[in-house]
Amino acid sequence: MAIIKKFRIKSFKNVEPLLEVKNISISFENKKILDNISFKINPGEILGLLGPNGSGKSTIFNLISGILKPDSGRVFFGNKDATNSPIYTRTREHRIGYCPQYGGHFGDLTTYQNLKAVAEILIKDRRTQNERIEYLISKFELDYLRNIKASVLSGGQKRKLTIALSLLGDPKLLLLDEVFAALDVLTIQMLQKIIVNLQSEERIGIIICDHQASSLLSVCDLGMILSNCKIIAKGTPQELINNPIAQNAYFGKTFKIN
């Protein structure tokens, strides 16, 4: 698969981060999942999370979105401490969009009805609702699926719909959980282009976690490797691939971005 990202943001100067996670730790039934994790993401930056199963990638998403609360540490959106803020506050006030690995749509509703149902929750003005829905239908080329139930869409079509749903609230930060999972090569390439366009056209900060390491690193500015409850490596895709710690814990010696 060709590398489609033509530029990478390597540094930010005097920019307030969209999100900052500070010294987060969490355990489930005395099993440590994350241990003193810290990182941040800036406006318009794409950050990739990689790691073995059970390393805490989805837990990080749940902590950011407000599904879980940490045992210790803080979550900031801009300069506001949102550690104890509920999900709806993070969605509306801090403008977080979340595309989950599974579901994220209503199977018995059509593509249009899905978008309408979520828009009525997030957008008060009826005219603005309709404008946002039509914009996303056009952007994601969903018009021919407008009146088709979500339950009969293909995997790639469902993924496009759930990303569109996550964008209804005009988020500043988008969380994409296993966005490339179980998809064919052409569908993955289509989603990669969508993700890069969201960054370049709308300056959305994006965090992606996925096991498709090559597909993920092809669109990221920075990546992080999680292992044994810690961030063990962080850097540009090429820096990660060349990092001996990352090689030993995750990539192996022969991995490349094809």
Short mmCIF file of C-alpha atoms in Angstrom, two decimals:
data_model
loop_
_atom_site.label_atom_id
_atom_site.label_comp_id
_atom_site.label_asym_id
_atom_site.label_seq_id
_atom_site.Cartn_x
_atom_site.Cartn_y
_atom_site.Cartn_z
CA MET A 1 0.00 0.00 0.00
CA ALA A 2 1.43 3.34 -1.01
CA ILE A 3 2.16 6.02 1.54
CA ILE A 4 -0.52 8.64 0.87
CA LYS A 5 0.44 11.29 3.39
CA LYS A 6 2.50 13.98 1.67
CA PHE A 7 3.48 15.90 4.80
CA ARG A 8 3.92 15.29 8.51
CA ILE A 9 3.56 17.82 11.30
CA LYS A 10 6.68 17.37 13.42
CA SER A 11 6.46 20.28 15.83
CA PHE A 12 4.12 22.96 17.15
CA LYS A 13 5.18 26.34 18.50
CA ASN A 14 3.17 28.20 21.14
CA VAL A 15 0.02 26.17 20.46
CA GLU A 16 -2.37 25.22 23.23
CA PRO A 17 -2.98 21.47 22.94
CA LEU A 18 -6.48 20.22 22.16
CA LEU A 19 -6.00 17.42 24.66
CA GLU A 20 -3.49 16.71 27.38
CA VAL A 21 -3.46 13.49 29.37
CA LYS A 22 -1.37 13.85 32.53
CA ASN A 23 -0.08 10.96 34.63
CA ILE A 24 -3.11 8.72 34.03
CA SER A 25 -3.31 5.37 35.79
CA ILE A 26 -6.19 2.90 35.87
CA SER A 27 -6.70 -0.69 37.02
CA PHE A 28 -9.50 -3.21 36.65
CA GLU A 29 -9.95 -5.72 39.50
CA ASN A 30 -6.40 -5.09 40.71
CA LYS A 31 -4.95 -5.54 37.23
CA LYS A 32 -2.99 -2.48 36.12
CA ILE A 33 -4.00 -1.35 32.61
CA LEU A 34 -2.29 2.05 32.35
CA ASP A 35 0.52 3.26 34.58
CA ASN A 36 1.34 6.99 34.71
CA ILE A 37 0.57 7.70 31.03
CA SER A 38 1.09 11.24 29.69
CA PHE A 39 0.72 12.66 26.18
CA LYS A 40 -0.94 15.49 24.28
CA ILE A 41 -2.38 16.20 20.85
CA ASN A 42 -2.42 19.56 19.06
CA PRO A 43 -4.90 21.07 16.58
CA GLY A 44 -4.61 19.42 13.18
CA GLU A 45 -2.30 16.65 14.37
CA ILE A 46 -2.84 12.93 13.71
CA LEU A 47 -1.61 10.64 16.49
CA GLY A 48 -1.54 6.86 16.13
CA LEU A 49 -1.75 4.39 19.03
CA LEU A 50 -0.21 0.96 18.56
CA GLY A 51 0.36 -1.94 20.87
CA PRO A 52 -0.48 -5.58 21.55
CA ASN A 53 -3.96 -6.70 22.56
CA GLY A 54 -4.72 -5.60 26.11
CA SER A 55 -2.12 -2.83 26.13
CA GLY A 56 -4.71 -0.14 26.94
CA LYS A 57 -5.43 1.53 23.59
CA SER A 58 -9.23 1.35 23.84
CA THR A 59 -9.01 2.21 27.54
CA ILE A 60 -7.30 5.48 26.60
CA PHE A 61 -10.20 6.27 24.25
CA ASN A 62 -12.71 5.50 27.00
CA LEU A 63 -10.85 7.81 29.39
CA ILE A 64 -10.77 10.63 26.84
CA SER A 65 -14.45 10.28 25.96
CA GLY A 66 -15.56 10.04 29.59
CA ILE A 67 -16.77 6.43 29.57
CA LEU A 68 -14.16 5.69 32.24
CA LYS A 69 -12.56 7.75 34.99
CA PRO A 70 -8.89 7.27 35.92
CA ASP A 71 -7.74 6.06 39.32
CA SER A 72 -5.27 8.92 39.25
CA GLY A 73 -4.13 11.63 36.86
CA ARG A 74 -6.02 14.32 34.92
CA VAL A 75 -7.54 14.88 31.48
CA PHE A 76 -7.46 18.42 30.06
CA PHE A 77 -9.16 19.87 26.98
CA GLY A 78 -7.29 23.08 26.31
CA ASN A 79 -6.76 24.56 29.78
CA LYS A 80 -9.93 23.03 31.25
CA ASP A 81 -9.74 20.06 33.60
CA ALA A 82 -12.38 17.62 32.32
CA THR A 83 -11.37 14.58 34.38
CA ASN A 84 -14.79 14.40 36.03
CA SER A 85 -16.85 15.77 33.12
CA PRO A 86 -19.58 13.45 31.74
CA ILE A 87 -19.68 12.19 28.17
CA TYR A 88 -22.22 14.74 26.91
CA THR A 89 -20.17 17.66 28.25
CA ARG A 90 -17.07 16.45 26.44
CA THR A 91 -19.08 15.96 23.24
CA ARG A 92 -20.79 19.36 23.26
CA GLU A 93 -18.51 21.75 25.13
CA HIS A 94 -15.12 20.26 24.28
CA ARG A 95 -16.27 19.01 20.84
CA ILE A 96 -15.11 15.42 20.90
CA GLY A 97 -16.17 13.01 18.17
CA TYR A 98 -15.88 9.23 18.67
CA CYS A 99 -16.05 6.50 16.05
CA PRO A 100 -16.10 3.17 17.95
CA GLN A 101 -14.71 -0.12 16.70
CA TYR A 102 -18.12 -1.79 16.80
CA GLY A 103 -21.56 -0.33 16.13
CA GLY A 104 -21.85 3.44 16.39
CA HIS A 105 -25.00 3.48 14.24
CA PHE A 106 -28.62 2.32 14.38
CA GLY A 107 -29.05 -0.76 12.19
CA ASP A 108 -32.80 -0.37 11.70
CA LEU A 109 -32.51 3.24 10.53
CA THR A 110 -31.49 4.39 7.08
CA THR A 111 -28.31 6.35 6.47
CA TYR A 112 -30.26 9.61 6.47
CA GLN A 113 -32.30 8.67 9.55
CA ASN A 114 -29.09 7.85 11.45
CA LEU A 115 -27.66 11.27 10.66
CA LYS A 116 -30.95 13.00 11.48
CA ALA A 117 -31.31 11.23 14.85
CA VAL A 118 -27.85 12.27 16.05
CA ALA A 119 -28.11 15.78 14.56
CA GLU A 120 -31.28 16.43 16.57
CA ILE A 121 -29.32 15.75 19.76
CA LEU A 122 -26.21 17.76 18.90
CA ILE A 123 -27.56 20.66 16.81
CA LYS A 124 -30.43 22.85 18.06
CA ASP A 125 -31.25 24.81 14.92
CA ARG A 126 -33.26 22.78 12.36
CA ARG A 127 -31.77 24.55 9.36
CA THR A 128 -28.24 24.00 10.63
CA GLN A 129 -29.09 20.33 11.23
CA ASN A 130 -30.14 19.86 7.61
CA GLU A 131 -27.14 21.76 6.25
CA ARG A 132 -24.71 19.67 8.30
CA ILE A 133 -26.39 16.41 7.27
CA GLU A 134 -26.33 17.27 3.58
CA TYR A 135 -22.70 18.42 3.85
CA LEU A 136 -21.63 15.09 5.35
CA ILE A 137 -23.71 13.04 2.91
CA SER A 138 -21.93 14.84 0.09
CA LYS A 139 -18.46 14.68 1.67
CA PHE A 140 -18.67 10.93 2.29
CA GLU A 141 -20.51 10.16 -0.97
CA LEU A 142 -23.47 8.64 0.87
CA ASP A 143 -26.28 10.04 -1.26
CA TYR A 144 -26.94 6.75 -3.08
CA LEU A 145 -27.21 5.09 0.37
CA ARG A 146 -29.49 7.77 1.82
CA ASN A 147 -32.55 5.51 2.09
CA ILE A 148 -30.73 2.22 2.76
CA LYS A 149 -30.84 0.71 6.26
CA ALA A 150 -27.48 0.68 7.99
CA SER A 151 -27.81 -3.03 8.78
CA VAL A 152 -27.39 -3.96 5.09
CA LEU A 153 -24.45 -1.65 4.32
CA SER A 154 -21.03 -3.12 3.61
CA GLY A 155 -18.26 -2.87 6.18
CA GLY A 156 -16.68 0.12 4.45
CA GLN A 157 -20.02 1.87 4.01
CA LYS A 158 -20.82 1.40 7.71
CA ARG A 159 -17.42 2.80 8.63
CA LYS A 160 -18.00 5.88 6.47
CA LEU A 161 -21.41 6.36 8.09
CA THR A 162 -20.05 6.10 11.65
CA ILE A 163 -17.27 8.58 10.87
CA ALA A 164 -19.87 10.94 9.40
CA LEU A 165 -21.98 10.53 12.56
CA SER A 166 -18.96 11.35 14.72
CA LEU A 167 -18.48 14.58 12.74
CA LEU A 168 -22.02 15.91 13.12
CA GLY A 169 -21.09 18.01 16.15
CA ASP A 170 -18.22 19.68 14.24
CA PRO A 171 -15.57 18.22 16.56
CA LYS A 172 -12.13 19.62 17.21
CA LEU A 173 -10.86 16.17 18.23
CA LEU A 174 -11.84 12.89 16.56
CA LEU A 175 -11.22 9.45 18.07
CA LEU A 176 -11.06 6.54 15.61
CA ASP A 177 -11.01 3.10 17.25
CA GLU A 178 -9.82 0.23 15.00
CA VAL A 179 -11.04 2.14 11.95
CA PHE A 180 -9.26 -0.16 9.44
CA ALA A 181 -10.23 -3.46 11.09
CA ALA A 182 -11.64 -6.23 8.84
CA LEU A 183 -11.65 -4.06 5.69
CA ASP A 184 -10.26 -4.74 2.22
CA VAL A 185 -7.29 -2.86 0.79
CA LEU A 186 -9.28 -0.46 -1.40
CA THR A 187 -11.62 0.46 1.46
CA ILE A 188 -8.66 1.11 3.74
CA GLN A 189 -7.12 3.39 1.11
CA MET A 190 -10.44 5.26 0.81
CA LEU A 191 -10.56 5.79 4.58
CA GLN A 192 -6.94 6.92 4.67
CA LYS A 193 -7.74 9.65 2.15
CA ILE A 194 -10.77 10.72 4.21
CA ILE A 195 -8.65 10.96 7.37
CA VAL A 196 -5.88 13.00 5.72
CA ASN A 197 -8.49 15.31 4.16
CA LEU A 198 -10.11 15.89 7.55
CA GLN A 199 -6.74 17.02 8.84
CA SER A 200 -5.80 19.23 5.90
CA GLU A 201 -9.23 20.74 5.16
CA GLU A 202 -10.81 21.03 8.61
CA ARG A 203 -7.78 21.06 10.94
CA ILE A 204 -9.26 18.36 13.15
CA GLY A 205 -6.96 16.67 15.66
CA ILE A 206 -7.27 12.90 15.22
CA ILE A 207 -6.26 9.95 17.40
CA ILE A 208 -6.33 6.54 15.73
CA CYS A 209 -5.73 3.15 17.27
CA ASP A 210 -5.50 0.07 15.07
CA HIS A 211 -3.62 -3.20 14.61
CA GLN A 212 -3.10 -2.41 10.92
CA ALA A 213 0.24 -0.79 11.70
CA SER A 214 1.22 -0.01 8.11
CA SER A 215 -2.16 1.55 7.31
CA LEU A 216 -2.11 3.60 10.51
CA LEU A 217 1.45 4.88 10.20
CA SER A 218 0.79 5.90 6.60
CA VAL A 219 -1.50 8.71 7.79
CA CYS A 220 0.02 9.69 11.16
CA ASP A 221 2.25 12.59 12.12
CA LEU A 222 3.28 10.88 15.35
CA GLY A 223 2.81 7.42 16.80
CA MET A 224 3.01 5.85 20.25
CA ILE A 225 3.65 2.25 21.22
CA LEU A 226 1.93 0.95 24.37
CA SER A 227 3.20 -2.12 26.17
CA ASN A 228 3.10 -3.36 29.77
CA CYS A 229 0.92 -0.41 30.87
CA LYS A 230 3.43 2.20 29.62
CA ILE A 231 4.24 4.30 26.56
CA ILE A 232 7.49 2.62 25.54
CA ALA A 233 8.20 4.59 22.35
CA LYS A 234 6.96 7.75 20.65
CA GLY A 235 7.96 9.58 17.48
CA THR A 236 7.36 9.97 13.77
CA PRO A 237 6.50 6.76 11.91
CA GLN A 238 10.06 6.34 10.66
CA GLU A 239 11.49 7.01 14.12
CA LEU A 240 9.21 4.34 15.58
CA ILE A 241 10.12 1.77 12.95
CA ASN A 242 13.82 2.35 13.63
CA ASN A 243 13.42 2.33 17.43
CA PRO A 244 14.94 -0.90 18.88
CA ILE A 245 12.51 -0.86 21.82
CA ALA A 246 9.52 -0.61 19.46
CA GLN A 247 11.00 -3.34 17.25
CA ASN A 248 11.42 -5.72 20.17
CA ALA A 249 8.01 -5.04 21.70
CA TYR A 250 5.83 -4.72 18.61
CA PHE A 251 7.15 -4.39 15.05
CA GLY A 252 9.89 -6.98 14.79
CA LYS A 253 13.03 -6.39 12.74
CA THR A 254 11.61 -6.56 9.21
CA PHE A 255 8.52 -4.32 9.43
CA LYS A 256 8.21 -1.51 6.86
CA ILE A 257 5.53 0.92 5.70
CA ASN A 258 4.82 -0.49 2.25
#
